[in-house]
Amino acid sequence: MDRPIGTKATKRIAKEKSSNVVDLTIMEGVLNTKTKALEDMTCAKHERNRLRDKEIRLKNKEFDMQILYKDIASMSDAQLQIHQKLCNKIIEKKNFSNYAS
């Protein structure tokens, strides 16, 4: 014949069972926070890449403009030929038909 469990043992067993149960609302909040942080990080990466591409395009444009407006009066024949080739490439690349000589 088994006798019933005492109140202390019953409380201990109930406490052990309840500590193993995870509160789903807390887990959902943590998951939502992590998801939001990942979305923000992804948006920041896309924005950083967009700005980096824009910076590269601006630097290339500035370099091209420096070549196009370079003073050719003091250039040797070899330098002048190289300069003319570079100018032609820039004009073709940018389709500056009105700047062609």
PDB file of C-alpha atoms in Angstrom, residues 23-93:
ATOM      1  CA  ASP A  23       7.413  31.541 -21.101  1.00  0.00           C
ATOM      2  CA  LEU A  24       6.494  31.850 -24.779  1.00  0.00           C
ATOM      3  CA  THR A  25       5.763  35.577 -24.605  1.00  0.00           C
ATOM      4  CA  ILE A  26       9.320  36.259 -23.446  1.00  0.00           C
ATOM      5  CA  MET A  27      10.720  34.068 -26.216  1.00  0.00           C
ATOM      6  CA  GLU A  28       8.515  35.814 -28.778  1.00  0.00           C
ATOM      7  CA  GLY A  29       9.767  39.212 -27.593  1.00  0.00           C
ATOM      8  CA  VAL A  30      13.385  38.113 -27.848  1.00  0.00           C
ATOM      9  CA  LEU A  31      12.779  36.691 -31.318  1.00  0.00           C
ATOM     10  CA  ASN A  32      11.088  39.898 -32.484  1.00  0.00           C
ATOM     11  CA  THR A  33      13.959  41.982 -31.121  1.00  0.00           C
ATOM     12  CA  LYS A  34      16.559  39.851 -32.899  1.00  0.00           C
ATOM     13  CA  THR A  35      14.577  39.927 -36.141  1.00  0.00           C
ATOM     14  CA  LYS A  36      14.286  43.719 -35.991  1.00  0.00           C
ATOM     15  CA  ALA A  37      18.021  44.048 -35.284  1.00  0.00           C
ATOM     16  CA  LEU A  38      18.871  41.829 -38.277  1.00  0.00           C
ATOM     17  CA  GLU A  39      16.566  43.846 -40.541  1.00  0.00           C
ATOM     18  CA  ASP A  40      18.158  47.103 -39.366  1.00  0.00           C
ATOM     19  CA  MET A  41      21.631  45.684 -39.943  1.00  0.00           C
ATOM     20  CA  THR A  42      20.692  44.553 -43.453  1.00  0.00           C
ATOM     21  CA  CYS A  43      19.276  47.982 -44.293  1.00  0.00           C
ATOM     22  CA  ALA A  44      22.430  49.642 -42.960  1.00  0.00           C
ATOM     23  CA  LYS A  45      24.621  47.375 -45.121  1.00  0.00           C
ATOM     24  CA  HIS A  46      22.592  48.189 -48.229  1.00  0.00           C
ATOM     25  CA  GLU A  47      22.817  51.910 -47.486  1.00  0.00           C
ATOM     26  CA  ARG A  48      26.569  51.695 -46.869  1.00  0.00           C
ATOM     27  CA  ASN A  49      27.072  49.829 -50.171  1.00  0.00           C
ATOM     28  CA  ARG A  50      24.933  52.375 -52.019  1.00  0.00           C
ATOM     29  CA  LEU A  51      26.953  55.265 -50.591  1.00  0.00           C
ATOM     30  CA  ARG A  52      30.244  53.530 -51.347  1.00  0.00           C
ATOM     31  CA  ASP A  53      29.177  53.009 -54.979  1.00  0.00           C
ATOM     32  CA  LYS A  54      28.143  56.649 -55.237  1.00  0.00           C
ATOM     33  CA  GLU A  55      31.491  57.769 -53.830  1.00  0.00           C
ATOM     34  CA  ILE A  56      33.375  55.616 -56.355  1.00  0.00           C
ATOM     35  CA  ARG A  57      31.312  57.006 -59.241  1.00  0.00           C
ATOM     36  CA  LEU A  58      31.999  60.580 -58.099  1.00  0.00           C
ATOM     37  CA  LYS A  59      35.742  59.938 -57.790  1.00  0.00           C
ATOM     38  CA  ASN A  60      35.823  58.405 -61.268  1.00  0.00           C
ATOM     39  CA  LYS A  61      33.907  61.363 -62.669  1.00  0.00           C
ATOM     40  CA  GLU A  62      36.287  63.801 -60.959  1.00  0.00           C
ATOM     41  CA  PHE A  63      39.305  61.922 -62.375  1.00  0.00           C
ATOM     42  CA  ASP A  64      37.786  61.962 -65.857  1.00  0.00           C
ATOM     43  CA  MET A  65      37.116  65.680 -65.651  1.00  0.00           C
ATOM     44  CA  GLN A  66      40.698  66.341 -64.530  1.00  0.00           C
ATOM     45  CA  ILE A  67      41.988  64.491 -67.576  1.00  0.00           C
ATOM     46  CA  LEU A  68      39.599  66.255 -69.952  1.00  0.00           C
ATOM     47  CA  TYR A  69      40.532  69.728 -68.691  1.00  0.00           C
ATOM     48  CA  LYS A  70      44.258  69.091 -68.379  1.00  0.00           C
ATOM     49  CA  ASP A  71      46.517  71.803 -69.841  1.00  0.00           C
ATOM     50  CA  ILE A  72      48.160  70.297 -72.904  1.00  0.00           C
ATOM     51  CA  ALA A  73      50.406  73.256 -73.782  1.00  0.00           C
ATOM     52  CA  SER A  74      53.468  71.903 -71.971  1.00  0.00           C
ATOM     53  CA  MET A  75      53.036  68.229 -72.953  1.00  0.00           C
ATOM     54  CA  SER A  76      55.465  66.348 -75.162  1.00  0.00           C
ATOM     55  CA  ASP A  77      54.225  64.531 -78.263  1.00  0.00           C
ATOM     56  CA  ALA A  78      54.151  61.162 -76.436  1.00  0.00           C
ATOM     57  CA  GLN A  79      52.244  62.656 -73.489  1.00  0.00           C
ATOM     58  CA  LEU A  80      49.850  64.363 -75.890  1.00  0.00           C
ATOM     59  CA  GLN A  81      49.103  61.072 -77.660  1.00  0.00           C
ATOM     60  CA  ILE A  82      48.443  59.307 -74.342  1.00  0.00           C
ATOM     61  CA  HIS A  83      46.258  62.201 -73.220  1.00  0.00           C
ATOM     62  CA  GLN A  84      44.294  62.107 -76.476  1.00  0.00           C
ATOM     63  CA  LYS A  85      43.699  58.340 -76.111  1.00  0.00           C
ATOM     64  CA  LEU A  86      42.479  58.806 -72.555  1.00  0.00           C
ATOM     65  CA  CYS A  87      40.187  61.638 -73.620  1.00  0.00           C
ATOM     66  CA  ASN A  88      38.744  59.508 -76.413  1.00  0.00           C
ATOM     67  CA  LYS A  89      38.067  56.636 -73.988  1.00  0.00           C
ATOM     68  CA  ILE A  90      36.358  59.003 -71.552  1.00  0.00           C
ATOM     69  CA  ILE A  91      34.271  60.522 -74.313  1.00  0.00           C
ATOM     70  CA  GLU A  92      33.224  57.076 -75.559  1.00  0.00           C
ATOM     71  CA  LYS A  93      32.466  55.897 -72.040  1.00  0.00           C
TER      72      LYS A  93
END
